[in-house]
CSV table of C-alpha atoms in Angstrom, one decimal:
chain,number,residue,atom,x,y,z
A,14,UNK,CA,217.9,112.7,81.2
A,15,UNK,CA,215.6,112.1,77.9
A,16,UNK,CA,215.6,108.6,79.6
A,17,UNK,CA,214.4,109.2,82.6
A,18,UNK,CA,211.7,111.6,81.0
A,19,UNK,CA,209.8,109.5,79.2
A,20,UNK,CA,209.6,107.2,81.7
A,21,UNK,CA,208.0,109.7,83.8
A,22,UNK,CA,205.8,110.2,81.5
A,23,UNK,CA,204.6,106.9,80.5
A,24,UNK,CA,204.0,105.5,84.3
A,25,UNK,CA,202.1,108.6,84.6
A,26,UNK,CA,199.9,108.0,81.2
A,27,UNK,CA,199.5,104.5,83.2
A,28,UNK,CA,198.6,105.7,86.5
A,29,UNK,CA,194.6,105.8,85.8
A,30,UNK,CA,194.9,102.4,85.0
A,31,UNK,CA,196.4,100.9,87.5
A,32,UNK,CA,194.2,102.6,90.0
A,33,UNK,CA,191.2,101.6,87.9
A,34,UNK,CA,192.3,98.1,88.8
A,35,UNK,CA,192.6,98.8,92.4
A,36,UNK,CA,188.9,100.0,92.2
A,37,UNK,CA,189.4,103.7,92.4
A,38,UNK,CA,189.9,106.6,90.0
A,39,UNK,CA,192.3,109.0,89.8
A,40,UNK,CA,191.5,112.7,88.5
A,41,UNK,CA,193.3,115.2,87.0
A,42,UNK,CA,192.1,117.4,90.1
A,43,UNK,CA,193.8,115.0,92.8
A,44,UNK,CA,190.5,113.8,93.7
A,45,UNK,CA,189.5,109.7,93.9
A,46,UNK,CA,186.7,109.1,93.3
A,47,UNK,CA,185.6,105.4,95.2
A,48,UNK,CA,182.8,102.9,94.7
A,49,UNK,CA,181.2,99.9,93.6
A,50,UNK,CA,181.3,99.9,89.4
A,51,UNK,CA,179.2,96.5,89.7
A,52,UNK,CA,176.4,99.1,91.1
A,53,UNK,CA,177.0,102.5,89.2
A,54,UNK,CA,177.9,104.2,92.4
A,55,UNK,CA,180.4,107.0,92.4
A,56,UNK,CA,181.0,108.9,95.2
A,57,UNK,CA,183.2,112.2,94.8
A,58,UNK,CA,185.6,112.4,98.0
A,59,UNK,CA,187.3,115.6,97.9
A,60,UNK,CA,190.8,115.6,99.1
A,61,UNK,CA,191.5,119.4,98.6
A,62,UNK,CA,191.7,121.8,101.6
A,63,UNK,CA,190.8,125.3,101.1
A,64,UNK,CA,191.4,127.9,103.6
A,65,UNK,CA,189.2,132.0,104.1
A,66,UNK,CA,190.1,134.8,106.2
A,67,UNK,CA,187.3,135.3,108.5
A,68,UNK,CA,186.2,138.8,109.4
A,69,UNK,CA,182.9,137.4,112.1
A,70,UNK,CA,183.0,138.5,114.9
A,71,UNK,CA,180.6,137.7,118.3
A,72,UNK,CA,177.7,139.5,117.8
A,73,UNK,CA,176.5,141.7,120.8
A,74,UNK,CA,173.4,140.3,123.2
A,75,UNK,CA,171.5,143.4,121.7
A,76,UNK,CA,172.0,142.2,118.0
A,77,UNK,CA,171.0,138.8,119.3
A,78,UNK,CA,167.6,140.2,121.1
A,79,UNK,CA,166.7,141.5,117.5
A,80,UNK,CA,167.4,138.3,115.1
A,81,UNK,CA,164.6,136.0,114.3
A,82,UNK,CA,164.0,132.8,116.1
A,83,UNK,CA,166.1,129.6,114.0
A,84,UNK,CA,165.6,126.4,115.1
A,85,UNK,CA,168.9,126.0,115.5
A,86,UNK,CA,169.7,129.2,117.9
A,87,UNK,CA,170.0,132.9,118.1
A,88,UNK,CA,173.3,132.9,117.2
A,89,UNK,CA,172.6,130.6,113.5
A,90,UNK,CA,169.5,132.8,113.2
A,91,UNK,CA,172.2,135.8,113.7
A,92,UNK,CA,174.9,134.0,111.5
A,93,UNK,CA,171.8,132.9,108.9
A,94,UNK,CA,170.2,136.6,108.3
A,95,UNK,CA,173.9,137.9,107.4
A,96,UNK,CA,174.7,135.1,105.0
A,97,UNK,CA,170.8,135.7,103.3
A,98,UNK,CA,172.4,139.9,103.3
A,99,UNK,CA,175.2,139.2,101.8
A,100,UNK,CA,174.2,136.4,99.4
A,101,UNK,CA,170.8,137.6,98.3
A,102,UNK,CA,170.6,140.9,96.8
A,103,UNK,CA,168.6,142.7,95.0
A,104,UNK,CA,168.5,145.5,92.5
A,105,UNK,CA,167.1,147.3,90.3
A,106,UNK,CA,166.4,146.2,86.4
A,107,UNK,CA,166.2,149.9,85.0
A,108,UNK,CA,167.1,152.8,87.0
A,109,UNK,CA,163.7,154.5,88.0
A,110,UNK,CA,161.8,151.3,87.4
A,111,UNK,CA,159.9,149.9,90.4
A,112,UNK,CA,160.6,146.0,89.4
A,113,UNK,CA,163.3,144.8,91.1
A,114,UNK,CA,165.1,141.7,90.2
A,115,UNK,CA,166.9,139.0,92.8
A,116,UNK,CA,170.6,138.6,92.3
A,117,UNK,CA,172.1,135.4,94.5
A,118,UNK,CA,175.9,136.1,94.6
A,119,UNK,CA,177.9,132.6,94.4
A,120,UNK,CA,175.1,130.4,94.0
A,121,UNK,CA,177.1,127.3,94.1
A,122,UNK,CA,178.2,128.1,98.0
A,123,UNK,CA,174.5,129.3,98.0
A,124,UNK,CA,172.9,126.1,97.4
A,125,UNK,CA,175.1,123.8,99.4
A,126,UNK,CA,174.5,125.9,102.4
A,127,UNK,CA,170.5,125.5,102.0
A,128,UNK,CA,170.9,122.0,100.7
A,129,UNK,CA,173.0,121.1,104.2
A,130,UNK,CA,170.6,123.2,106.0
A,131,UNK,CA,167.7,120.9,105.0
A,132,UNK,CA,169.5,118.1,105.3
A,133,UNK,CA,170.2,118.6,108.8
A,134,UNK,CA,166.5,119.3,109.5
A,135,UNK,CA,166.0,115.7,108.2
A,136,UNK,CA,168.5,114.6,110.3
A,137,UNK,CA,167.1,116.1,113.5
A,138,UNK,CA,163.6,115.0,112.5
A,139,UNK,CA,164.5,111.7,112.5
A,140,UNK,CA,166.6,111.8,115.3
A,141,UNK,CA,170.0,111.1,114.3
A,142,UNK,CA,171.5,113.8,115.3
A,143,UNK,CA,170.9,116.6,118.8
A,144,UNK,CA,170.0,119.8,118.5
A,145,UNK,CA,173.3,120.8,119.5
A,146,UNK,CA,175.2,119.1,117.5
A,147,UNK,CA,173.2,120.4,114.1
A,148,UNK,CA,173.8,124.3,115.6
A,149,UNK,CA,177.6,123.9,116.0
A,150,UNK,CA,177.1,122.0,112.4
A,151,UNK,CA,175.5,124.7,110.8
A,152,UNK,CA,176.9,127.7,112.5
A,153,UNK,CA,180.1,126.7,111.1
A,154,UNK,CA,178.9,125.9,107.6
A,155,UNK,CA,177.5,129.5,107.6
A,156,UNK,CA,180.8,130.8,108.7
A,157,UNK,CA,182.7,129.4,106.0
A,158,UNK,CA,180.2,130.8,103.5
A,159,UNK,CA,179.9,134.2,105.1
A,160,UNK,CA,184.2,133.7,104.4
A,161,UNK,CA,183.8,132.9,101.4
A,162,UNK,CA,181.5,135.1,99.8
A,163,UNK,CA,184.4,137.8,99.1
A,164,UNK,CA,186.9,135.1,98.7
A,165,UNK,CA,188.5,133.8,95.7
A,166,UNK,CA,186.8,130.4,96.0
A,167,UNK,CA,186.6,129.2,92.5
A,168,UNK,CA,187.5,125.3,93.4
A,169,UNK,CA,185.8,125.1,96.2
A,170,UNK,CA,182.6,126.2,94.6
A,171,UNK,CA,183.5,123.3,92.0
A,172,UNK,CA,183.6,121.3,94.3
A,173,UNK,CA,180.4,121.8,95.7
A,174,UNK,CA,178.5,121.7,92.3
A,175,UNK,CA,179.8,118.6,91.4
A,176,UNK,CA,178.4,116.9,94.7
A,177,UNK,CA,175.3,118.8,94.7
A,178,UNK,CA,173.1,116.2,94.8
A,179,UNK,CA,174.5,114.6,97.9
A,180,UNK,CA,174.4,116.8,101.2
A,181,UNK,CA,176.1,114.5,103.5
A,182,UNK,CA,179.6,114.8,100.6
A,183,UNK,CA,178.8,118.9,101.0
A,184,UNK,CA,179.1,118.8,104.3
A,185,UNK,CA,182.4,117.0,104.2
A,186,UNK,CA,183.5,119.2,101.8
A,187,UNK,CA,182.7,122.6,104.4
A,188,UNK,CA,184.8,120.4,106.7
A,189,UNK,CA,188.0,120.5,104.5
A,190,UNK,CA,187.9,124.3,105.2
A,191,UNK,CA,190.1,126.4,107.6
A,192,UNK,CA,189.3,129.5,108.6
A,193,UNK,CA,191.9,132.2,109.7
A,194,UNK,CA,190.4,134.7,112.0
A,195,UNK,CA,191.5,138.3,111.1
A,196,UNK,CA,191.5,139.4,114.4
């Protein structure tokens, strides 16, 4: 049993360097990270899943009629002024004081979602993708972060700040996430 122990141990004290041969890196996380070395390039690809309870439901043709215009739709521009309620917030600094101070709640699922947001505006711009398909995009990045913001999404906002830089990887990442529908 001792045996059969330590040799568990040492092919798994091994395993980063045999997949560092194989051009790939293996992290503690389960993630692998892939690229050229030659170049510098490392690309994060997450592997996790995560998974939020979604409480959204269809907002009403009135509600719609009062939302802002989006470029993306009445129903992001519906989706996007409760994610900026929830996420933006702000309060007082003193009691009695007329200074108030802006509080962003989860900044990390704050930023990807504006990072994506622009990044599909670039996309659009340049034609890449349809207006369509940067709605149904987006709508459902909002909806994961609306999810989220009550969740206890500690490695997903990881996650996103270690890819922060990249929007197309942030986006991938919103993908790996299934929402359950509470009703």
């Amino acid at each position: 049993m001792k045996k059969n122990l330590s040799i568990l141990l040492v092919s798994i004290s091994f395993l980063p360097l045999f997949a560092a041969s194989a051009g790939v890196s293996v992290n503690i996380d389960g993630e692998k990270e892939k690229g050229n070395k030659e170049k510098g390039e490392m690309v994060t690809v997450a592997e996790k899943s995560w998974e939020f309870y979604s409480a959204i439901v269809q907002p009403s043709p009135e509600e719609l009629a009062q939302t802002g215009g989006h470029k993306f739709g009445k129903e992001v521009a519906w989706l996007y002024d409760s994610f900026m309620e929830l996420f933006v917030v702000k309060e007082e600094v003193v009691p009695g004081d007329p200074a108030r101070r802006t509080v962003i709640r989860k900044p990390g699922i704050y930023n990807a979602v504006r990072s994506i947001e622009k990044e599909l505006n670039k996309s659009l711009k340049n034609k890449q993708i349809t207006n369509e398909e940067a709605a149904r995009e987006f709508a459902q990045v909002l909806k994961i972060a609306l999810a989220a913001v009550d969740s206890d999404s500690e490695t997903f906002e990881e996650a996103l700040q270690k890819n922060k830089k990249d929007a197309t990887v942030l986006l991938a990442i919103f993908e790996n996430v299934h929402l359950k529908d509470l009703y």
